[in-house]
Amino acid sequence: MFEYHFNFTFVWRHFNRLTWGLVLSLELALLSILIGMAIGLVLALAYTDFGKPVRALIAAYVEFIRNVPLLLLIYLVFYGIPSIGGFAYDATTSFVMTLSLYAGAHLVEVFRAGFDAVPKGIVDAGKAIGLTPWQRLVHVRLPTVFRITLPSLSNAYISLFKDTSLAAVIAVPELMHNAQWINSNSFRVLEVYAVLTPMYVVTGWIILMALRLIERRLVIHVPR
Amino acid sequence: MIAATYAYIVTNFPFLWQGLVVTLQVSALVVAFSLAGGLALGVAIVYGPRILYWPIRAYSDVIRSIPLLVLIFFVYYGLPALQVQISAFWAAVLALSLFKTGHVIETVRGAIGSIPPGQNEAGKAIGLGFGQRLVYVIFPQALRRFLPPWLNAVTDTVKGSALVSLLGVVDLMQSIQQVIGRTYEPLPMYLYGAAIYFVINYTLSSLSRALEARFAYIRE
Amino acid sequence: MAASPLVRARGVVKRFGKNTVLDGVDLDVAKGEVVVIIGASGSGKTTLLRCINLLETYDEGSITVDGTEIGFRDGAGGGRRRRSERELAPIRADIGMVFQHFNLFPHLTAAQNVMLGLTKVRGMAKAEARKLAEQWLSRVGLAEKFESLPSQLSGGQQQRVGIARAVAMGPKVLLLDEITSALDPELVGEVLSVVQQLAREGMTMIVVTHEMTFARDVGSRVVFMDGGRIAAQGSPNDVLVNPTQERLKSFLARIEFRQH
């Protein structure tokens, strides 16, 4: 029954493409999580500090992004928005914008929970030594929130790394796209996926383990 | 403007409807398969013999770390190479089910794992068998920890099902693409499609939140 | 002592890895007897109790209840096999157990907690089970609490439901595992008086406890465990009031006698 003859020659000959694709995937995920964290932090703070209209807007953004397929969002930003005319951007820029907005919507929730988990006592301690609200944010709340949310941020990064594979649909030359290039030039589809899949899995694990090591040094468990 | 929007929505709906039905079919099949598989494997990983633990652990960890798109293509192009003929529709359902099963395993494990071992012992002490303990003692308590994350996973399934369009299955996503192919009006059509997905998923995620809030009142 | 004891343990050995928790325990409990097991934590007393209904397996030796070997059955062609969970369920139904942390089913009301074993294990009709559950709950003083969920009950009330759940099954022997040590001091009395009542009615019980006054008042025999073995046993008076053994003396000296 199993009469397929594996032939990896073509895959190894073009392995460079996969390597560079992998690097681009990691970069896309990194850029997106950084922008997403900025969006998430700002909106999480705005959510607590501003009134109902602002909250409603933030909630609308979060809910819209979270309840629509990422694939559709990618098309919407790349094909939909420029169609109203007057401007254009390349596929990579478009994808980073989409993935950043996507990450931002998820991270708003993460950071909101993080700010909620900062013990009131240490904020009070900040007040007691005379820190201004801004100083309390920078020196007390943010460092604590960062450490509390670190495990969620690690998971978000791995998840975004996997999502970069969708960039292939608008021809961003990341890992998945380059794998498809090898496919259409060799028709050795099974071999390509047999190499591609472990590349995603192993890379994801290595990053995760590295991040877990960092977490172990930094994470604080907040007493209740 | 409003009249024009309304006309737009109404004239295009019949075509999208066909796609929506396919999206719902794919999602329902995947939800059913992954629930059955994930429940069995999730129970096995907690209560099963030692030799089952590592294979299930490995399956769950590996499958969840493969990008869904890669998995779908792998199954669709990989099986024919192994002499297994499969349609795009069923390849997509199979790939999504394999993927979602990994998530259901973890949800089940988390929900069952949250129940103190004393519950199982008390069940044993009054002579309940394994199946009886699951049905009368463990599952009723695990349900409230299972349902909210599982409903969220159902939303993920509906969203993930959009990837089947890349295999040429005419689901909601693919119908949207086809309408755009005829009309060359991407923005309104994508927004329209987004709205349909939104309504389905927002309903599900609101239900999840409502359940979570309800269960939060039950004391430990 | 009666010719055939109800519970009979011979040479029971239990190891957790390299740690030998039970090191050859022999114990006979006659019908109607109340055997109180005392000893420091880590002496193996709770493990012994949990071996009697096989919540813990034992590695060597034999435990029989009413003539039935608990941990093993005779294998085909000689030797012995560990019993499967399926075989154990009906055996356990005849051995009641009350737990330190109650282990009530939190999703079921007090009455439903008692009824579950009656309907699902004994196959009793719902109405009949309901009647029996109400009888037992009333006897432990919870006539007002049939419909209460465990979370709505005090610790002492929860433990009384635990007792009702165990005795309603009509067990041959009742195992009590430090049933008052998770309770606030003022709630201990209401639980112990229920146990005292059961003892008077002739229920065979094996009790692990730190309540020495209770051991003296209710126990027909007191067993002192030390290092996984039975180090001393005898009447409450012999063991608790006039101990001869050094280890027992120092153990008792550390335990504060509580006055009721």
XYZ file of C-alpha atoms in Angstrom:
704
model
C 0.000 0.000 0.000
C 2.790 2.382 0.916
C 4.430 2.653 -2.471
C 5.352 6.305 -2.440
C 9.062 6.908 -3.051
C 10.365 9.830 -1.127
C 12.781 12.118 -2.897
C 14.088 15.049 -0.930
C 16.736 16.215 -3.424
C 14.773 19.220 -4.584
C 13.840 20.239 -1.064
C 17.446 20.191 0.121
C 18.628 22.053 -2.987
C 16.271 24.906 -2.139
C 16.543 24.657 1.616
C 17.949 28.194 1.650
C 14.541 29.495 0.678
C 13.025 27.762 3.660
C 15.675 29.131 6.008
C 15.157 32.698 4.844
C 11.420 32.228 4.896
C 11.661 31.078 8.496
C 13.706 34.142 9.408
C 11.127 36.428 7.795
C 8.308 34.614 9.610
C 10.021 35.162 12.948
C 10.576 38.827 12.079
C 6.959 39.357 11.033
C 5.787 37.820 14.319
C 8.249 39.909 16.331
C 7.287 43.170 14.650
C 3.604 42.389 15.051
C 3.829 41.521 18.719
C 5.804 44.680 19.469
C 3.289 46.920 17.702
C 0.464 44.800 19.141
C 1.855 45.264 22.661
C 1.944 49.031 22.157
C -1.668 48.989 20.960
C -2.692 46.645 23.772
C -0.997 48.679 26.514
C -2.369 52.018 25.383
C -5.889 50.688 24.978
C -5.805 48.788 28.270
C -4.846 52.004 30.066
C -7.422 54.027 28.120
C -10.034 51.459 29.040
C -9.466 51.964 32.758
C -8.970 55.724 32.659
C -11.610 56.962 30.224
C -15.388 56.925 30.219
C -18.012 54.880 28.478
C -17.676 56.130 24.864
C -13.987 55.247 24.770
C -14.635 51.891 26.378
C -17.308 51.105 23.817
C -14.927 51.951 20.954
C -12.187 49.759 22.397
C -14.640 46.914 22.979
C -15.900 47.237 19.396
C -12.339 46.980 18.047
C -11.525 43.970 20.224
C -14.732 42.128 19.457
C -14.555 42.800 15.726
C -11.016 41.451 15.431
C -11.654 38.455 17.670
C -14.783 37.273 15.914
C -13.697 37.502 12.289
C -11.351 34.994 10.604
C -7.766 36.225 10.345
C -7.754 35.211 6.683
C -10.619 37.624 6.006
C -8.846 40.402 7.896
C -5.731 39.844 5.776
C -7.770 40.165 2.567
C -9.690 43.121 3.932
C -6.554 45.115 4.684
C -4.620 44.097 1.552
C -7.336 44.186 -1.111
C -10.258 45.931 0.551
C -8.929 49.128 2.070
C -6.660 50.264 -0.834
C -9.615 49.771 -3.206
C -11.138 53.027 -1.989
C -8.162 54.648 -3.688
C -5.495 57.227 -3.122
C -2.855 55.041 -1.504
C -1.149 51.650 -1.683
C 1.156 49.507 0.383
C 3.068 46.308 -0.298
C 1.988 42.885 0.890
C 4.490 42.675 3.758
C 3.485 46.061 5.187
C -0.154 45.136 4.800
C 0.364 41.843 6.598
C 2.284 43.395 9.501
C -0.485 45.973 9.931
C -3.099 43.217 9.987
C -1.230 40.941 12.362
C -0.412 43.882 14.666
C -4.061 44.910 14.875
C -4.920 41.259 15.458
C -2.309 40.897 18.218
C -3.344 44.225 19.738
C -6.946 43.104 20.140
C -5.872 39.984 22.018
C -3.290 41.792 24.134
C -5.735 44.473 25.333
C -7.451 41.728 27.310
C -4.150 40.319 28.549
C -2.948 43.703 29.775
C -6.286 44.614 31.330
C -6.170 41.445 33.394
C -2.525 42.211 34.164
C -3.285 45.706 35.481
C -6.108 44.267 37.557
C -3.697 41.776 39.102
C -1.234 44.398 40.329
C -1.605 44.273 44.119
C -3.172 47.438 45.447
C -0.619 47.462 48.261
C 2.378 48.145 46.067
C 0.591 50.976 44.251
C -0.230 52.427 47.670
C 3.402 52.019 48.642
C 4.278 54.018 45.512
C 1.863 56.745 46.615
C 3.279 56.669 50.126
C 6.796 57.441 48.935
C 5.407 60.337 46.878
C 5.446 59.030 43.295
C 3.278 60.863 40.784
C 0.673 58.833 38.865
C 2.973 58.795 35.847
C 5.923 57.618 37.966
C 3.766 54.956 39.552
C 2.836 53.730 36.091
C 6.404 53.623 34.823
C 8.189 52.391 37.918
C 5.584 50.306 39.698
C 2.641 49.220 37.584
C 4.277 48.562 34.205
C 7.188 46.462 35.500
C 4.749 44.386 37.542
C 2.275 44.009 34.681
C 5.058 42.958 32.346
C 6.158 40.186 34.697
C 2.618 39.014 35.373
C 1.707 38.862 31.683
C 4.962 37.373 30.434
C 3.631 33.817 30.058
C 0.657 35.102 28.038
C 2.983 37.202 25.883
C 5.160 34.159 25.185
C 2.139 32.159 24.110
C 0.944 35.070 21.977
C 4.293 35.215 20.194
C 4.254 31.492 19.350
C 0.680 31.800 18.174
C 1.545 34.789 15.942
C 4.529 32.899 14.562
C 2.144 30.141 13.444
C -0.258 32.734 12.026
C 2.465 34.201 9.795
C 1.885 31.165 7.558
C -1.292 32.908 6.380
C 0.821 35.665 4.815
C 1.413 33.203 1.985
C -2.068 33.986 0.632
C -0.935 37.503 -0.308
C 2.506 36.265 -1.441
C 4.617 37.576 1.422
C 7.825 35.539 0.994
C 7.763 33.889 4.417
C 8.233 30.192 5.227
C 4.899 28.892 3.959
C 5.071 30.893 0.744
C 8.571 29.660 -0.021
C 7.478 26.098 0.691
C 4.710 26.527 -1.861
C 7.224 27.892 -4.332
C 9.229 24.649 -3.989
C 5.972 22.706 -4.368
C 5.012 24.283 -7.624
C 8.518 23.874 -9.031
C 9.072 20.276 -7.957
C 5.664 18.703 -7.312
C 7.356 16.990 -4.356
C 4.513 18.154 -2.137
C 4.703 15.445 0.501
C 8.439 15.923 0.997
C 8.066 19.692 1.275
C 5.398 19.390 3.978
C 7.365 16.645 5.710
C 10.182 19.174 6.100
C 8.045 22.287 6.602
C 5.897 20.898 9.432
C 8.796 19.991 11.749
C 10.365 23.365 10.988
C 7.325 25.113 12.434
C 6.956 22.680 15.328
C 10.612 22.628 16.375
C 11.099 26.378 15.971
C 7.980 26.981 18.037
C 9.240 24.706 20.782
C 12.721 26.197 20.863
C 11.287 29.697 21.183
C 8.822 28.574 23.803
C 11.502 26.891 25.902
C 13.752 29.929 25.623
C 10.895 32.189 26.707
C 10.023 29.857 29.596
C 13.628 30.134 30.795
C 13.366 33.915 30.772
C 10.001 33.739 32.515
C 11.408 31.625 35.299
C 13.791 34.454 36.115
C 11.293 37.254 35.756
C 7.811 36.060 36.564
C 6.436 36.947 39.944
C 3.523 35.185 41.469
C 1.244 37.764 42.905
C -0.140 36.800 46.301
C -3.867 37.190 46.571
C -27.251 55.517 1.098
C -29.110 53.368 3.577
C -31.449 52.114 0.886
C -28.489 51.310 -1.361
C -26.733 49.422 1.456
C -29.892 47.501 2.163
C -30.312 46.596 -1.506
C -26.672 45.495 -1.622
C -27.096 43.234 1.378
C -30.310 41.697 0.078
C -29.233 41.103 -3.533
C -25.996 39.411 -2.551
C -27.344 37.306 0.274
C -28.718 34.288 -1.663
C -25.296 33.624 -3.120
C -23.519 33.942 0.228
C -26.152 31.750 1.855
C -24.899 28.662 0.014
C -21.402 29.359 1.284
C -22.602 30.017 4.798
C -24.293 26.612 4.856
C -21.005 24.958 3.877
C -19.140 26.934 6.556
C -21.654 25.778 9.148
C -21.462 22.176 7.899
C -17.670 22.104 8.123
C -17.777 23.700 11.578
C -20.455 21.335 12.883
C -18.623 18.235 11.640
C -15.339 19.418 13.105
C -16.954 20.308 16.422
C -18.593 16.865 16.622
C -15.476 14.876 15.652
C -13.127 16.859 17.856
C -15.511 16.651 20.796
C -15.744 12.874 20.525
C -12.002 12.418 19.974
C -10.931 15.006 22.522
C -13.266 13.686 25.197
C -12.029 10.107 24.814
C -8.350 11.071 24.680
C -8.737 13.687 27.412
C -10.263 11.153 29.796
C -7.581 8.639 28.793
C -4.753 11.069 29.503
C -6.043 11.739 33.017
C -7.335 8.332 34.070
C -5.919 5.984 31.454
C -2.958 3.651 31.855
C 0.551 5.045 31.829
C 1.307 3.737 28.326
C -1.428 5.936 26.865
C -0.140 9.112 28.480
C 2.909 9.816 26.320
C 1.369 9.080 22.912
C -1.590 11.360 23.685
C 0.657 14.044 25.180
C 2.863 13.917 22.068
C -0.128 14.030 19.715
C -1.670 17.005 21.465
C 1.575 18.973 21.719
C 2.658 18.365 18.141
C -0.691 18.916 16.454
C -1.265 22.179 18.317
C 2.112 23.549 17.263
C 1.529 23.030 13.532
C 0.046 26.072 11.775
C -3.485 25.143 10.768
C -2.919 26.167 7.156
C 0.131 23.896 6.915
C -1.812 21.003 8.399
C -4.707 21.457 5.978
C -2.395 21.483 2.941
C -0.377 18.592 4.338
C -3.491 16.432 4.660
C -4.972 17.532 1.329
C -1.834 16.992 -0.746
C -0.237 14.351 1.442
C -2.970 11.710 1.503
C -3.260 11.366 -2.316
C 0.507 10.848 -2.434
C -0.079 7.917 -0.076
C -2.776 6.554 -2.414
C -5.627 7.773 -0.226
C -8.179 9.645 -2.316
C -10.011 12.340 -0.407
C -12.102 15.323 -1.491
C -11.114 18.852 -0.565
C -14.129 19.099 1.732
C -13.249 15.986 3.744
C -9.536 16.737 3.743
C -10.362 20.076 5.329
C -12.745 18.511 7.840
C -10.150 15.861 8.725
C -7.328 18.381 9.170
C -9.450 20.768 11.242
C -10.723 17.876 13.380
C -7.220 16.561 14.050
C -6.183 20.068 15.061
C -9.205 20.813 17.232
C -9.006 17.436 18.958
C -5.685 18.579 20.422
C -7.387 21.624 21.897
C -10.345 19.668 23.260
C -7.921 17.212 24.937
C -6.350 20.112 26.819
C -9.719 21.600 27.772
C -10.960 18.247 29.072
C -7.716 17.626 30.927
C -7.909 21.045 32.552
C -11.564 20.641 33.511
C -11.195 17.140 34.949
C -7.862 17.971 36.532
C -9.481 20.783 38.521
C -11.606 18.311 40.455
C -10.068 17.275 43.774
C -8.995 13.602 43.961
C -11.203 13.202 47.031
C -14.248 13.293 44.749
C -13.059 10.239 42.906
C -12.249 8.492 46.187
C -15.632 9.274 47.688
C -17.203 7.791 44.553
C -15.081 4.666 44.931
C -15.916 4.403 48.614
C -19.637 4.096 47.927
C -18.912 1.493 45.255
C -19.379 3.468 42.030
C -17.610 1.978 39.024
C -15.320 4.013 36.761
C -18.023 4.905 34.240
C -20.488 5.783 36.991
C -17.940 8.038 38.676
C -17.342 9.836 35.378
C -21.030 10.303 34.647
C -22.369 11.135 38.100
C -19.418 12.675 39.912
C -16.704 13.980 37.580
C -18.482 15.268 34.452
C -21.213 17.293 36.209
C -18.529 19.154 38.122
C -16.112 19.455 35.207
C -18.808 20.819 32.884
C -18.664 24.373 34.174
C -14.925 24.492 33.616
C -15.257 22.841 30.241
C -18.080 24.757 28.576
C -16.758 28.344 28.423
C -13.330 27.525 26.929
C -14.903 24.919 24.691
C -17.419 27.418 23.294
C -14.510 29.732 22.567
C -12.865 26.848 20.744
C -16.050 26.502 18.680
C -15.640 30.151 17.607
C -12.067 29.345 16.654
C -13.376 26.461 14.584
C -15.801 28.680 12.674
C -13.002 31.158 12.049
C -10.522 28.435 11.151
C -12.989 26.918 8.705
C -12.387 29.936 6.445
C -9.088 28.279 5.491
C -10.987 25.582 3.572
C -11.570 28.259 0.910
C -7.888 27.892 0.037
C -8.589 24.312 -1.060
C -11.359 25.603 -3.335
C -14.211 24.534 -1.077
C -16.977 27.077 -1.642
C -17.621 28.107 1.943
C -18.635 31.598 3.067
C -15.101 32.944 2.560
C -14.860 31.491 -0.941
C -18.336 32.804 -1.865
C -17.206 36.262 -0.838
C -14.145 35.914 -3.087
C -16.345 34.803 -5.966
C -18.699 37.755 -5.613
C -15.696 40.085 -5.547
C -14.375 38.333 -8.651
C -17.564 39.367 -10.462
C -18.122 42.813 -8.988
C -14.599 44.135 -8.322
C -15.824 45.760 -5.127
C -13.661 44.189 -2.422
C -14.216 46.527 0.515
C -18.006 46.387 0.943
C -18.051 42.670 0.255
C -15.305 41.858 2.791
C -17.082 43.994 5.366
C -20.336 42.223 4.597
C -18.650 38.822 5.052
C -16.957 39.993 8.213
C -20.351 41.013 9.568
C -21.778 37.531 8.962
C -18.831 35.830 10.677
C -19.102 38.378 13.456
C -22.753 37.640 14.146
C -22.141 33.884 14.425
C -19.010 34.118 16.538
C -20.127 36.983 18.722
C -23.238 35.017 19.618
C -21.100 32.039 20.602
C -18.544 34.051 22.553
C -21.295 35.994 24.365
C -22.831 32.677 25.338
C -19.444 31.565 26.631
C -19.103 34.720 28.725
C -22.625 34.438 30.051
C -21.966 30.856 31.151
C -18.690 31.836 32.759
C -20.366 34.621 34.702
C -23.136 32.256 35.756
C -20.729 29.576 36.894
C -18.635 32.116 38.756
C -21.400 32.343 41.357
C -21.115 28.671 42.248
C -18.804 28.406 45.178
C -16.041 25.865 45.241
C -12.361 -12.881 70.182
C -14.805 -14.363 67.691
C -13.636 -17.313 65.602
C -13.641 -15.481 62.280
C -12.968 -11.773 62.480
C -14.881 -9.428 60.164
C -11.733 -7.636 59.060
C -8.515 -9.561 59.034
C -5.143 -8.146 57.967
C -2.072 -10.333 57.734
C 1.471 -9.190 56.981
C 0.339 -6.117 55.065
C 3.231 -4.276 53.434
C 2.920 -1.013 51.517
C 5.788 0.847 49.912
C 5.852 4.265 48.274
C 9.021 3.974 46.223
C 11.805 3.237 48.684
C 9.731 4.302 51.627
C 8.029 1.446 53.481
C 4.860 2.874 54.967
C 3.313 -0.360 56.224
C 5.814 -2.937 57.380
C 3.908 -6.128 58.056
C 0.652 -5.227 59.796
C -1.553 -7.887 61.423
C -4.954 -6.754 62.642
C -8.209 -8.516 63.452
C -11.460 -6.648 63.942
C -14.458 -8.603 65.216
C -18.049 -7.807 64.347
C -19.357 -4.967 66.515
C -15.918 -3.889 67.612
C -14.750 -0.276 67.483
C -11.012 -0.250 66.856
C -9.305 3.094 67.267
C -5.957 3.549 65.549
C -3.646 6.191 66.955
C -0.113 7.174 66.120
C 2.060 10.044 64.947
C 1.646 11.373 61.430
C 3.608 9.169 59.055
C 3.092 6.123 61.250
C 0.965 4.523 58.519
C -2.424 4.648 60.219
C -4.292 6.439 57.428
C -2.569 4.297 54.796
C -3.719 1.153 56.606
C -7.278 2.448 56.661
C -7.147 3.310 52.946
C -5.813 -0.172 52.167
C -8.877 -1.770 53.745
C -11.112 -0.494 50.915
C -8.237 -0.422 48.474
C -8.086 3.308 47.920
C -4.415 2.391 48.312
C -3.133 -0.902 46.972
C -0.883 -2.993 49.215
C 2.180 -4.800 47.968
C 2.287 -7.852 50.204
C 0.093 -9.654 52.679
C -3.625 -10.034 52.778
C -6.664 -8.086 53.917
C -10.045 -9.796 54.038
C -13.399 -8.278 54.885
C -16.087 -10.819 55.765
C -13.933 -13.503 54.167
C -13.335 -11.660 50.860
C -9.759 -10.823 49.938
C -9.779 -7.108 49.105
C -6.688 -6.470 47.032
C -6.353 -9.677 45.080
C -8.228 -12.582 43.627
C -6.893 -16.036 42.844
C -5.430 -16.000 39.378
C -6.046 -18.737 36.885
C -3.391 -21.415 37.394
C -2.377 -20.363 40.888
C -0.908 -17.124 42.162
C -2.979 -14.013 42.686
C -3.992 -11.093 40.522
C -4.815 -7.550 41.514
C -8.532 -6.948 41.409
C -9.850 -4.717 38.642
C -11.814 -1.577 39.424
C -14.905 -3.380 38.154
C -14.545 -6.124 40.778
C -13.734 -3.619 43.477
C -16.830 -1.445 43.140
C -19.321 -3.910 44.735
C -16.784 -4.819 47.435
C -16.277 -1.180 48.334
C -20.024 -0.656 48.487
C -20.010 -2.891 51.587
C -17.205 -0.942 53.255
C -18.235 2.552 54.308
C -15.745 5.371 54.490
C -15.903 8.861 55.955
C -13.155 11.233 54.874
C -11.100 13.877 56.632
C -12.118 16.523 54.108
C -15.708 15.223 53.745
C -15.400 14.812 49.942
C -19.078 15.547 49.439
C -20.128 15.860 45.812
C -20.474 19.652 45.534
C -22.951 19.565 42.642
C -25.437 17.406 44.558
C -27.696 18.306 47.477
C -27.322 16.586 50.843
C -30.084 14.126 49.978
C -28.661 13.472 46.502
C -25.232 12.818 48.001
C -26.716 10.019 50.087
C -28.938 8.729 47.277
C -26.252 8.397 44.606
C -24.767 5.128 45.877
C -28.186 3.744 46.757
C -29.613 4.232 43.269
C -26.543 3.661 41.104
C -24.779 0.922 43.082
C -27.569 -0.747 45.025
C -30.029 -0.246 42.180
C -32.640 1.065 44.559
C -35.678 2.902 43.174
C -35.459 6.702 43.487
C -38.385 7.033 45.875
C -37.107 4.329 48.170
C -33.584 5.768 48.142
C -35.011 9.179 48.872
C -36.855 7.828 51.904
C -33.747 6.107 53.242
C -31.617 9.203 52.637
C -34.088 11.373 54.521
C -34.174 8.851 57.373
C -30.421 8.891 57.754
C -30.074 12.631 57.345
C -32.720 13.087 60.032
C -30.881 10.688 62.315
C -27.698 12.756 62.032
C -29.734 15.875 62.807
C -30.065 17.331 59.329
C -33.809 17.031 58.784
C -33.910 20.682 57.699
C -31.082 20.348 55.205
C -32.174 17.783 52.606
C -32.052 20.283 49.773
C -28.919 22.140 50.847
C -25.812 22.051 48.673
C -22.577 21.228 50.506
C -21.419 24.841 50.071
C -24.445 25.973 52.130
C -23.544 23.738 55.089
C -21.092 24.189 57.941
C -18.145 21.816 58.240
C -19.833 19.809 60.963
C -23.019 19.524 58.917
C -21.065 18.470 55.839
C -19.309 15.760 57.802
C -22.625 14.475 59.125
C -23.846 14.214 55.500
C -20.627 12.286 54.845
C -21.494 9.864 57.617
C -25.081 9.493 56.379
C -23.793 8.808 52.857
C -21.576 6.007 54.185
C -23.977 4.302 56.598
C -27.011 4.489 54.309
C -25.284 1.907 52.121
C -25.558 -0.555 55.019
C -21.834 -1.274 55.214
C -20.371 -4.254 57.076
C -17.677 -2.024 58.473
C -17.236 1.740 58.611
C -13.828 3.387 58.147
C -13.410 6.830 59.697
C -10.328 8.764 58.585
C -9.580 11.662 60.964
C -13.103 12.849 60.426
C -12.884 15.748 62.881
C -9.422 17.114 62.154
C -10.623 19.525 59.453
C -13.354 20.899 61.724
C -13.425 23.944 63.961
C -13.209 22.790 67.615
C -16.803 23.802 68.408
C -18.114 21.573 65.600
C -16.266 18.415 66.686
C -18.795 17.409 69.312
C -21.821 17.202 66.987
C -19.936 14.843 64.672
C -18.518 12.608 67.395
C -21.894 12.185 69.089
C -23.259 10.746 65.822
C -20.386 8.255 65.756
C -20.960 7.389 69.409
C -24.585 6.628 68.639
C -23.566 4.331 65.763
C -21.115 2.532 68.057
C -23.846 1.910 70.613
C -25.971 0.330 67.871
C -23.242 -2.174 67.160
C -21.688 -0.755 63.968
C -18.243 -2.225 63.377
C -15.819 0.658 62.979
C -12.159 1.317 62.401
C -11.337 4.842 63.446
C -8.195 6.866 62.852
C -8.252 9.865 65.172
C -6.333 12.320 67.280
C -9.237 12.710 69.727
C -7.948 10.725 72.707
C -10.988 11.322 74.881
C -13.151 9.970 72.103
C -10.822 6.984 71.685
C -11.169 6.207 75.372
C -14.939 6.595 75.463
C -15.909 4.794 72.271
C -13.061 2.440 71.453
C -13.405 -1.214 72.381
C -9.732 -1.546 71.517
C -6.972 0.953 70.830
C -4.142 0.221 68.397
C -0.941 2.256 68.474
C 0.982 2.383 65.207
C 4.614 3.351 64.939
C 6.914 3.137 61.918
C 4.447 1.165 59.839
C 3.875 -1.520 62.458
C 1.426 -2.087 65.246
C 3.533 -1.276 68.290
C 0.950 -1.762 71.028
C -2.728 -2.614 71.370
C -5.224 -3.347 74.067
C -8.176 -1.890 75.917
C -8.378 1.903 75.989
C -7.464 1.780 79.609
C -4.330 -0.313 79.034
C -3.109 1.698 76.074
C -4.135 5.246 76.946
C -4.159 5.372 80.706
C -1.507 2.876 81.731
C 0.909 2.674 78.807
C 4.021 0.557 79.351
C 5.850 1.061 76.075
C 8.312 3.953 75.794
C 7.381 5.134 72.286
C 3.705 5.075 73.206
C 4.356 7.025 76.388
C 6.226 9.768 74.561
C 3.536 9.910 71.860
C 0.799 10.282 74.457
C 2.789 12.896 76.313
C 2.829 15.036 73.200
C -0.917 14.702 72.658
C -2.994 17.013 74.713
C -5.883 15.232 76.384
C -8.973 17.177 75.555
C -11.763 17.429 78.055
C -15.331 17.378 76.837
